[in-house]
């Protein structure tokens, strides 16, 4: 903008000079030495011109001519006495000369003004062209700074643009919420659904954030706006359930003839009045509903050692749950930074493997995994399988540090120094905390809703109702399982199915939730597994694996069996989570693990076996005792 302003100033200067040039007599150095009488006569002449016509301009040439003729007169003449006729009127020759002078003065002055304007315009254009790119860049930088300081913008800009009443209201914007919308729309073709999300994105799925997205090539390392990734089947899709065009603008939801779903992004709900069927937002705006679903999900936990740390340390620590977290960590990994993962669960182990793979493919930095337990996935996998998984992860490039916790953290100019309880000092560029999640139940108190004291989550009945016409689904729901008792599950499949059932019940279905949800995980190229039911390593387990004969012979106390093809299986039995097998050299390539309670199968883990979840669900639902689990294992065709 400084270039444009300079051009304007120059233009004004040119016009001002032209104006002065046309309206003043330019006197040379000799004229300044004239006697006071002669100078006074010239000033009087100027005054007479302005009095006759203020718009009449006098050219510099005419001024000089007039000045010269006056200066050359004899000193005996009286300059103050003009020539006149006998009757006292001015001479006609003088009138003609004066009129001619005025015409010349008008034309010359006009040309001078036009020339000044033209010159100023050319200079302004030149300076503007020269600074356009710089000004545009400065404006973009300024806009970017303002956006960062103000934070992401809500959609719509104000809660006042939201409807005052909607038939279907969903609090939350994740998988369960979107699954509920699909079910509502299937049963009510013109349904109008308003989703209120505290995130600034449309609904998306979370599992690929720690898995597939890291294995999808992105040579330019630019931000993948659509977060497209290749599935293990080879097909490609987006992280988002639907593109932006699929959704209705919240301001237009009421007038939409065919209904649809609108997402209010960046808004938070502070209270649900189930009796009056009113939801109150953080800013006090209220929305009435006919039927409402709470699908607020859960929030990642942090460690006290980081939560209470100074800002300089906290800026080097992050949790991992959103696409923004993925973008930040991907950037750090591409810069070859050393990364420490804290936690041995699903997200921690998957992310450690994914980062190690990324580092290997792109020459990245070191990847550490620190946790208090003995080995990876120890709360899910039997101890022998957990130890074997840890060995495989180390082979992939993860530096696993078990039986350790972070006691303190300090920082130098660029790195964090982590003091572990085993005396080790770990230097890392960034720490990613993956130690589980807590259900988002802040609504419970103001809304007078019940939360389970041990499991967390909103307590719901068999139809997933917390109150009449108020449902809860997904990670935040604590439901009653007819076979396994009260549970709270944090898996994608549970969010999909519970959200779908809640959506159906919001349209009047009144169905009970009886689904046994499944989960899956991928830990590099050699480990992939699926589980269903109550998969808890503290329960007694029986694992049946298809092993090579030499590996089977190494196991000290296995119960050997065979299938119809004569291939060897090995059965590994655990009691209270401790296995009879302690051989770390065993190769658990493929198999099935049964989790037992009261001599019944309550959970099934399929180790490198896929597309058999339906069979596992059937076995759990049969709820009966089996005499020989080796025979049950044959149903899964572990040698196929």
XYZ file of C-alpha atoms in Angstrom:
640
model
C 0.000 0.000 0.000
C 2.975 2.343 0.489
C 3.613 2.402 -3.300
C 0.049 3.377 -4.088
C 0.126 6.123 -1.450
C 3.386 7.514 -2.873
C 1.808 7.626 -6.340
C -1.173 9.537 -5.033
C 1.062 12.035 -3.314
C 3.056 12.614 -6.523
C -0.141 13.141 -8.496
C -1.367 15.738 -6.031
C 2.018 17.447 -6.200
C 1.885 17.648 -10.022
C -1.645 19.092 -9.987
C -0.715 21.600 -7.297
C 2.325 22.784 -9.264
C 0.297 23.082 -12.462
C -2.297 25.119 -10.616
C 0.337 27.448 -9.186
C 2.019 27.716 -12.589
C -1.209 28.728 -14.274
C -2.376 31.195 -11.641
C 0.797 33.111 -10.762
C 3.287 35.276 -12.690
C 6.696 33.659 -12.672
C 9.291 36.307 -11.958
C 12.929 35.865 -12.907
C 15.829 36.882 -10.691
C 16.084 40.360 -12.331
C 12.424 41.072 -11.667
C 12.949 40.533 -7.970
C 15.236 43.640 -8.019
C 12.501 45.980 -9.263
C 11.509 49.121 -7.442
C 8.651 48.849 -5.037
C 6.427 51.015 -7.277
C 6.768 48.812 -10.342
C 6.290 45.526 -8.257
C 3.186 46.977 -6.671
C 1.724 47.743 -10.122
C 2.160 44.083 -11.190
C 0.459 42.783 -8.061
C -2.431 45.159 -8.793
C -2.742 43.715 -12.267
C -3.017 40.142 -10.770
C -5.699 41.303 -8.453
C -7.754 42.745 -11.300
C -7.572 39.456 -13.217
C -8.834 37.392 -10.235
C -11.623 39.921 -9.677
C -12.919 39.622 -13.250
C -12.940 35.841 -13.469
C -11.470 33.550 -10.857
C -11.418 30.762 -13.448
C -9.279 32.766 -15.936
C -5.726 31.444 -15.976
C -2.624 33.357 -17.058
C 0.162 31.564 -18.892
C 3.779 31.990 -17.888
C 4.626 33.237 -21.430
C 2.048 36.039 -21.273
C 3.178 37.024 -17.815
C 6.743 37.387 -19.010
C 5.701 39.417 -22.091
C 3.631 41.767 -19.987
C 6.409 42.121 -17.490
C 9.008 42.903 -20.143
C 6.882 45.553 -21.856
C 6.151 47.266 -18.585
C 9.781 47.129 -17.548
C 10.918 48.770 -20.813
C 8.710 51.862 -20.443
C 10.335 55.249 -19.850
C 10.687 56.321 -16.293
C 8.810 59.519 -17.150
C 5.608 57.543 -17.710
C 3.348 56.928 -14.754
C 2.779 53.197 -14.553
C -0.321 53.665 -12.463
C -2.069 55.709 -15.222
C -3.405 53.535 -18.009
C -4.030 54.859 -21.468
C -7.601 55.994 -22.060
C -9.829 57.832 -24.546
C -11.060 61.281 -24.014
C -14.287 59.973 -22.512
C -12.295 57.973 -19.929
C -13.063 54.469 -21.294
C -10.381 51.904 -22.061
C -8.975 51.690 -25.547
C -10.567 49.048 -27.868
C -7.087 47.752 -28.878
C -6.360 47.032 -25.280
C -9.695 45.217 -24.921
C -8.959 43.002 -27.925
C -5.460 42.207 -26.649
C -6.835 41.426 -23.206
C -9.521 39.126 -24.598
C -6.979 37.284 -26.750
C -4.675 36.891 -23.765
C -7.470 35.394 -21.700
C -8.271 32.802 -24.382
C -4.623 31.823 -24.649
C -4.328 31.647 -20.887
C -7.377 29.341 -20.601
C -6.083 26.938 -23.258
C -2.531 26.835 -21.946
C -3.612 26.358 -18.335
C -5.972 23.554 -19.278
C -3.232 21.755 -21.210
C -0.844 22.116 -18.286
C -3.357 20.620 -15.851
C -4.098 17.711 -18.183
C -0.379 17.051 -18.651
C 0.138 16.990 -14.878
C -2.751 14.598 -14.363
C -1.486 12.295 -17.103
C 2.047 12.238 -15.705
C 0.764 11.549 -12.202
C -1.446 8.724 -13.467
C 1.447 7.053 -15.291
C 3.650 7.207 -12.189
C 0.848 5.863 -9.985
C 0.223 2.967 -12.383
C 3.908 2.091 -12.453
C 4.279 2.135 -8.687
C 1.059 0.153 -8.213
C 2.156 -2.548 -10.663
C 5.493 -2.803 -8.935
C 3.990 -3.259 -5.483
C 0.895 -5.366 -6.301
C 2.601 -8.679 -5.540
C 4.151 -7.378 -2.354
C 0.885 -5.848 -1.190
C -1.028 -9.047 -1.935
C 1.526 -11.069 -0.005
C 1.423 -8.641 2.895
C -2.368 -8.752 2.945
C -2.341 -12.564 2.868
C 0.202 -12.688 5.695
C -1.859 -10.265 7.736
C -5.022 -12.279 7.142
C -3.211 -15.460 8.139
C -1.955 -13.839 11.353
C -5.434 -12.630 12.224
C -6.888 -16.074 11.577
C -4.312 -17.740 13.810
C -4.860 -15.247 16.597
C -8.644 -15.534 16.357
C -8.646 -19.333 16.028
C -10.719 -21.385 13.571
C -14.047 -19.892 12.558
C -17.308 -21.558 13.526
C -19.829 -22.681 10.936
C -22.143 -20.810 10.861
C -20.490 -17.622 12.094
C -22.976 -17.216 14.954
C -25.207 -19.592 16.902
C -28.102 -17.236 16.107
C -28.022 -18.630 12.568
C -28.907 -22.102 13.871
C -32.520 -23.320 13.849
C -34.592 -22.748 16.968
C -36.157 -26.198 16.622
C -35.142 -29.421 14.879
C -36.824 -32.840 14.769
C -33.503 -34.658 15.273
C -30.568 -33.223 17.186
C -27.173 -34.927 17.573
C -24.589 -33.679 20.073
C -21.188 -34.754 18.748
C -19.663 -35.072 15.307
C -17.901 -38.434 15.141
C -18.557 -41.927 13.854
C -21.533 -42.737 16.107
C -23.147 -39.407 15.266
C -22.882 -39.882 11.514
C -23.997 -43.507 11.734
C -27.090 -42.348 13.603
C -27.863 -39.828 10.869
C -27.723 -42.521 8.206
C -30.149 -44.671 10.184
C -32.505 -41.731 10.750
C -32.472 -40.852 7.060
C -33.139 -44.482 6.089
C -36.285 -44.529 8.214
C -37.379 -40.926 7.646
C -36.623 -39.854 4.084
C -37.197 -36.127 4.691
C -35.610 -36.015 8.134
C -33.906 -32.783 9.138
C -30.924 -33.531 11.357
C -28.732 -30.965 13.078
C -25.346 -32.141 14.328
C -23.506 -29.949 16.842
C -19.768 -30.631 16.909
C -17.017 -28.920 18.873
C -14.576 -29.791 16.093
C -14.042 -27.605 13.040
C -14.377 -30.438 10.533
C -17.104 -32.543 9.027
C -17.499 -36.109 10.454
C -14.545 -38.404 9.820
C -13.216 -41.804 10.915
C -10.304 -42.070 13.337
C -8.643 -45.497 12.804
C -6.635 -44.555 9.672
C -4.925 -41.748 11.593
C -2.638 -44.281 13.274
C -2.620 -46.873 10.490
C -3.254 -46.474 6.770
C -2.492 -42.771 6.401
C 1.136 -43.417 7.375
C 1.518 -46.091 4.720
C 0.048 -43.957 1.925
C 2.804 -42.320 -0.168
C 2.788 -38.519 -0.209
C 5.943 -37.533 -2.151
C 5.377 -33.783 -2.002
C 4.824 -33.911 1.772
C 2.050 -31.359 1.300
C -0.907 -31.451 3.656
C -3.387 -34.033 2.408
C -6.512 -31.861 2.631
C -8.903 -34.703 1.896
C -6.794 -37.190 3.906
C -7.048 -39.825 1.219
C -5.436 -43.166 1.953
C -5.067 -46.604 0.450
C -6.863 -49.374 2.253
C -5.231 -52.761 2.642
C -7.457 -53.973 -0.209
C -5.768 -51.469 -2.523
C -8.784 -49.220 -2.951
C -8.533 -45.545 -2.043
C -10.898 -43.412 -0.006
C -11.092 -40.282 2.120
C -10.941 -40.038 5.882
C -14.228 -38.094 5.737
C -17.479 -40.003 5.503
C -18.902 -37.640 2.885
C -17.656 -34.584 0.936
C -18.708 -31.076 1.949
C -21.351 -30.928 -0.813
C -23.271 -33.715 0.905
C -24.192 -31.520 3.865
C -26.820 -28.818 4.147
C -25.826 -25.386 5.444
C -27.196 -24.981 8.997
C -28.894 -21.726 8.002
C -30.831 -23.529 5.230
C -31.818 -26.688 7.090
C -35.325 -25.510 7.987
C -36.176 -24.624 4.384
C -34.727 -27.846 2.919
C -37.618 -29.726 1.307
C -35.821 -33.080 1.236
C -34.270 -32.648 4.660
C -30.662 -33.653 5.183
C -27.933 -33.158 7.731
C -26.360 -29.872 8.787
C -23.224 -29.684 10.918
C -22.718 -26.770 13.290
C -18.916 -26.770 13.580
C -17.043 -25.323 16.520
C -19.971 -25.177 18.959
C -20.210 -26.848 22.372
C -23.287 -27.927 24.323
C -23.297 -27.250 28.057
C -26.699 -28.645 29.047
C -29.494 -30.919 27.862
C -32.889 -30.469 29.479
C -34.477 -33.862 28.829
C -37.822 -32.870 30.314
C -38.273 -29.723 28.205
C -36.312 -31.168 25.267
C -34.011 -28.165 25.027
C -30.282 -28.075 24.389
C -28.299 -25.061 25.592
C -25.029 -24.083 23.913
C -22.033 -22.580 25.693
C -23.077 -19.086 24.622
C -26.596 -19.568 26.004
C -28.364 -20.164 22.678
C -31.142 -22.760 23.019
C -32.432 -25.303 20.498
C -35.559 -27.387 20.939
C -35.657 -30.967 19.686
C -38.057 -33.870 19.304
C -35.395 -36.550 19.707
C -31.758 -36.139 20.716
C -28.614 -38.258 20.666
C -25.487 -37.656 22.762
C -22.415 -38.971 20.939
C -19.637 -36.929 22.510
C -16.982 -39.645 22.345
C -13.927 -39.454 24.557
C -10.867 -37.268 25.012
C -7.224 -38.442 25.173
C -5.573 -38.449 28.576
C -2.327 -36.707 29.398
C 0.280 -37.401 32.066
C 0.506 -35.264 35.180
C 4.242 -34.756 34.602
C 3.396 -32.934 31.370
C 0.044 -31.452 32.312
C 1.614 -29.432 35.127
C 4.825 -28.615 33.228
C 5.896 -25.134 32.047
C 4.715 -23.971 28.591
C 8.168 -24.493 27.091
C 7.855 -28.219 27.838
C 4.158 -28.554 27.004
C 4.732 -27.219 23.498
C 6.896 -30.301 22.857
C 4.211 -32.699 24.107
C 1.053 -33.735 22.247
C -1.774 -36.217 22.383
C -3.013 -37.978 19.260
C -6.613 -38.094 18.108
C -7.440 -35.672 15.271
C -6.301 -34.920 11.703
C -4.558 -31.839 13.070
C -2.499 -34.124 15.307
C -1.645 -36.237 12.270
C -0.544 -33.163 10.301
C 1.679 -31.980 13.116
C 3.292 -35.370 13.703
C 3.728 -36.035 9.977
C 5.569 -32.727 9.633
C 7.854 -33.576 12.556
C 8.531 -37.032 11.127
C 9.363 -35.553 7.718
C 11.868 -33.258 9.443
C 13.608 -36.381 10.781
C 12.847 -35.549 14.402
C 13.189 -38.114 17.188
C 9.771 -39.056 18.554
C 8.859 -40.741 21.834
C 5.548 -42.568 22.177
C 4.265 -43.065 25.716
C 1.871 -46.006 26.092
C 1.613 -49.618 24.929
C -2.047 -49.798 23.902
C -3.747 -49.719 20.509
C -2.872 -46.163 19.475
C 0.586 -46.165 21.049
C 1.675 -49.438 19.461
C 0.095 -48.747 16.068
C 1.597 -45.277 15.926
C 5.053 -46.528 16.959
C 4.988 -49.093 14.141
C 3.700 -46.577 11.620
C 6.363 -44.022 12.544
C 9.116 -46.642 12.391
C 7.932 -47.647 8.934
C 7.828 -44.012 7.844
C 11.311 -43.390 9.229
C 12.662 -46.446 7.427
C 11.105 -45.414 4.110
C 12.138 -41.754 4.364
C 15.315 -41.823 6.417
C 13.612 -40.352 9.461
C 14.577 -39.969 13.093
C 14.541 -42.405 15.981
C 11.245 -43.753 17.344
C 11.010 -44.661 21.038
C 8.135 -46.332 22.877
C 8.056 -46.049 26.656
C 5.545 -47.813 28.909
C 5.231 -49.228 32.409
C 4.141 -52.731 31.400
C 6.311 -55.679 30.377
C 5.464 -55.646 26.671
C 3.101 -54.364 23.986
C -0.684 -54.652 24.135
C -0.390 -56.374 27.510
C -3.978 -55.594 28.529
C -5.342 -57.350 25.455
C -2.870 -60.048 24.453
C -1.808 -63.029 26.578
C 1.668 -62.491 27.983
C 3.447 -64.845 25.540
C 1.816 -63.140 22.553
C 2.508 -59.697 24.007
C 6.200 -60.520 24.389
C 6.370 -61.901 20.851
C 4.732 -58.702 19.565
C 7.312 -56.587 21.357
C 10.105 -58.518 19.653
C 8.499 -58.000 16.252
C 8.106 -54.269 16.885
C 11.773 -53.977 17.798
C 12.628 -55.755 14.553
C 10.658 -53.076 12.697
C 12.837 -50.343 14.155
C 10.973 -49.256 17.287
C 13.202 -48.747 20.317
C 10.928 -50.272 22.981
C 11.616 -49.297 26.602
C 9.348 -51.415 28.867
C 8.924 -51.273 32.639
C 9.661 -47.549 32.606
C 7.810 -44.336 33.375
C 8.717 -40.671 32.986
C 9.623 -39.066 36.300
C 10.508 -35.567 35.088
C 11.058 -33.554 31.942
C 13.388 -30.646 31.234
C 14.205 -28.791 28.066
C 17.219 -27.239 26.413
C 17.157 -25.058 23.291
C 15.574 -27.683 21.065
C 15.000 -31.019 22.833
C 13.234 -32.548 25.786
C 15.229 -34.510 28.334
C 13.106 -37.239 29.884
C 14.271 -38.766 33.158
C 12.918 -42.321 33.483
C 12.382 -44.218 36.706
C 15.018 -46.769 35.674
C 17.738 -44.101 35.663
C 17.766 -43.628 31.894
C 17.783 -40.158 30.333
C 15.988 -40.024 27.010
C 16.482 -37.076 24.633
C 13.611 -36.499 22.208
C 12.287 -33.754 19.939
C 8.655 -34.475 20.733
C 6.585 -36.702 23.023
C 3.261 -38.217 21.978
C 1.129 -39.349 24.926
C -1.079 -42.364 24.126
C -2.333 -43.603 27.491
C -6.040 -44.043 26.815
C -9.126 -41.847 26.768
C -11.760 -40.551 29.165
C -15.419 -40.342 28.087
C -16.701 -36.809 27.537
C -19.421 -36.669 30.185
C -19.242 -32.990 31.195
C -22.916 -32.714 30.260
C -23.927 -35.153 32.982
C -23.944 -32.734 35.931
C -25.902 -29.825 34.403
C -28.204 -32.258 32.571
C -28.832 -34.507 35.602
C -27.681 -37.649 33.782
C -26.178 -40.721 35.438
C -22.518 -41.685 34.900
C -21.156 -45.131 35.736
C -18.806 -44.880 38.707
C -16.281 -47.491 37.582
C -16.472 -47.647 33.793
C -17.376 -44.041 33.089
C -19.839 -43.039 30.387
C -23.531 -42.148 30.454
C -25.623 -44.984 31.840
C -28.250 -46.097 29.303
C -30.873 -48.848 29.119
C -31.051 -51.672 26.592
C -32.417 -49.267 23.935
C -29.486 -46.876 24.597
C -31.802 -44.353 26.252
C -30.554 -42.180 29.108
C -33.929 -40.395 29.362
C -37.072 -40.471 27.282
C -36.186 -39.361 23.730
C -32.581 -38.820 24.816
C -30.106 -41.449 23.605
C -26.361 -42.047 24.007
C -24.121 -43.999 21.597
C -20.448 -44.606 20.922
C -17.527 -44.267 23.329
C -19.523 -42.200 25.841
C -22.250 -44.803 26.391
C -22.195 -47.333 29.237
C -24.635 -50.059 28.201
C -25.769 -53.399 29.565
C -24.629 -56.478 27.656
C -26.966 -59.451 28.336
C -24.007 -61.863 28.115
C -21.106 -59.874 29.546
C -22.741 -57.376 31.895
C -22.382 -53.596 31.879
C -19.700 -52.384 29.511
C -18.220 -49.332 27.858
C -16.420 -49.900 24.553
C -14.086 -47.590 22.647
C -13.963 -49.220 19.226
C -14.970 -48.073 15.757
C -17.379 -50.943 15.165
C -19.212 -50.228 18.413
C -19.596 -46.581 17.414
C -20.995 -47.580 14.038
C -23.495 -50.143 15.327
C -24.579 -48.338 18.498
C -25.013 -45.122 16.516
C -27.103 -46.955 13.945
C -29.314 -48.536 16.605
C -29.777 -45.218 18.405
C -30.757 -43.596 15.111
C -33.330 -46.297 14.452
C -34.746 -45.928 17.943
C -34.958 -42.151 17.493
C -37.402 -42.855 14.676
C -39.471 -45.192 16.866
C -37.868 -48.652 16.419
C -37.310 -49.405 20.148
C -34.690 -52.100 19.489
C -32.358 -53.453 22.214
C -28.604 -53.285 21.740
C -27.343 -56.884 21.590
C -24.411 -56.501 19.224
C -20.989 -57.963 20.057
C -18.699 -55.326 18.602
C -15.332 -56.150 17.091
C -12.013 -54.346 16.790
C -8.921 -54.688 14.671
C -5.314 -53.567 14.760
C -2.300 -53.626 12.460
C 1.256 -53.603 13.764
C 3.371 -53.646 10.659
C 3.469 -56.261 7.892
C 3.665 -59.343 10.146
C 0.950 -58.612 12.707
C -2.704 -58.016 12.096
C -5.480 -59.169 14.373
C -9.191 -58.873 15.052
C -11.024 -59.340 18.320
C -14.588 -59.600 19.535
C -16.275 -59.865 22.891
C -14.497 -59.529 26.207
C -10.840 -59.584 25.134
C -8.991 -59.060 28.407
C -5.562 -60.549 29.131
C -6.401 -60.956 32.832
C -8.857 -63.728 31.865
C -7.777 -67.349 31.344
C -7.044 -67.966 27.668
C -6.538 -70.880 25.338
C -4.605 -70.136 22.159
C -4.377 -72.500 19.222
C -1.744 -71.639 16.606
C -0.666 -73.159 13.324
C 3.063 -73.547 13.878
C 5.855 -75.146 11.894
C 6.771 -78.518 13.357
C 10.199 -77.321 14.576
C 8.642 -74.385 16.414
C 6.005 -76.615 17.948
C 8.677 -78.984 19.250
C 10.364 -76.121 21.142
C 7.349 -75.355 23.298
C 7.813 -76.936 26.748
C 4.248 -77.688 27.764
C 1.917 -77.381 24.835
C -1.063 -79.541 24.185
C -0.505 -80.697 20.660
C -3.266 -81.530 18.281
C -3.792 -81.794 14.593
C -6.291 -80.874 11.949
C -7.836 -83.097 9.328
C -4.868 -82.473 7.056
C -2.342 -83.702 9.595
C -0.795 -80.273 10.169
C 0.357 -79.498 13.687
C -1.294 -77.014 15.982
C -0.058 -75.862 19.348
C -2.344 -74.984 22.205
C -1.058 -72.441 24.717
C -3.039 -72.179 27.938
C -2.878 -69.207 30.309
C -4.206 -68.923 33.834
C -4.757 -65.436 35.212
C -2.900 -64.088 32.212
C 0.277 -66.165 32.746
C 1.188 -68.657 30.050
C 2.828 -72.004 30.492
C 4.965 -71.153 27.468
C 7.994 -69.000 28.138
C 9.900 -69.616 24.899
C 10.540 -66.280 23.157
C 11.753 -67.986 19.982
C 8.322 -69.417 19.131
C 6.736 -68.144 15.935
C 3.067 -67.368 16.457
C 2.277 -66.867 12.821
C -1.433 -67.570 12.746
C -4.005 -68.726 15.248
C -7.014 -68.097 17.454
C -7.164 -67.219 21.162
C -10.234 -67.936 23.288
C -10.866 -65.826 26.402
C -12.682 -67.838 29.071
C -15.007 -66.952 31.929
C -16.861 -69.622 33.920
C -15.566 -72.152 31.356
C -17.389 -70.316 28.571
C -15.928 -68.390 25.636
C -16.530 -64.685 26.226
C -13.956 -63.314 23.790
C -12.117 -64.403 20.651
C -8.887 -63.022 19.181
C -8.102 -63.888 15.553
C -4.342 -63.646 15.066
C -3.487 -62.998 11.412
C -6.844 -64.578 10.560
C -9.380 -62.447 8.730
C -13.003 -62.613 7.601
C -13.976 -64.935 10.450
C -15.539 -62.476 12.874
C -19.025 -63.707 12.087
C -18.108 -67.203 13.244
C -16.487 -65.859 16.425
C -19.604 -63.804 17.202
C -21.779 -66.901 16.794
C -19.615 -68.909 19.183
C -19.792 -66.204 21.856
C -23.547 -65.817 21.475
C -24.039 -69.565 21.959
C -22.890 -68.998 25.542
C -22.024 -72.634 26.220
C -19.153 -74.773 27.480
C -16.936 -76.697 25.062
C -15.125 -79.890 25.967
C -12.319 -79.510 23.416
C -11.321 -76.055 22.249
C -8.992 -77.587 19.689
C -12.070 -78.795 17.862
C -13.567 -75.307 18.050
C -10.323 -73.882 16.659
C -10.622 -76.132 13.615
C -13.737 -74.211 12.621
C -11.538 -71.184 11.968
C -9.367 -73.035 9.447
C -6.147 -71.659 10.813
C -4.112 -73.561 8.220
C -6.039 -72.108 5.268
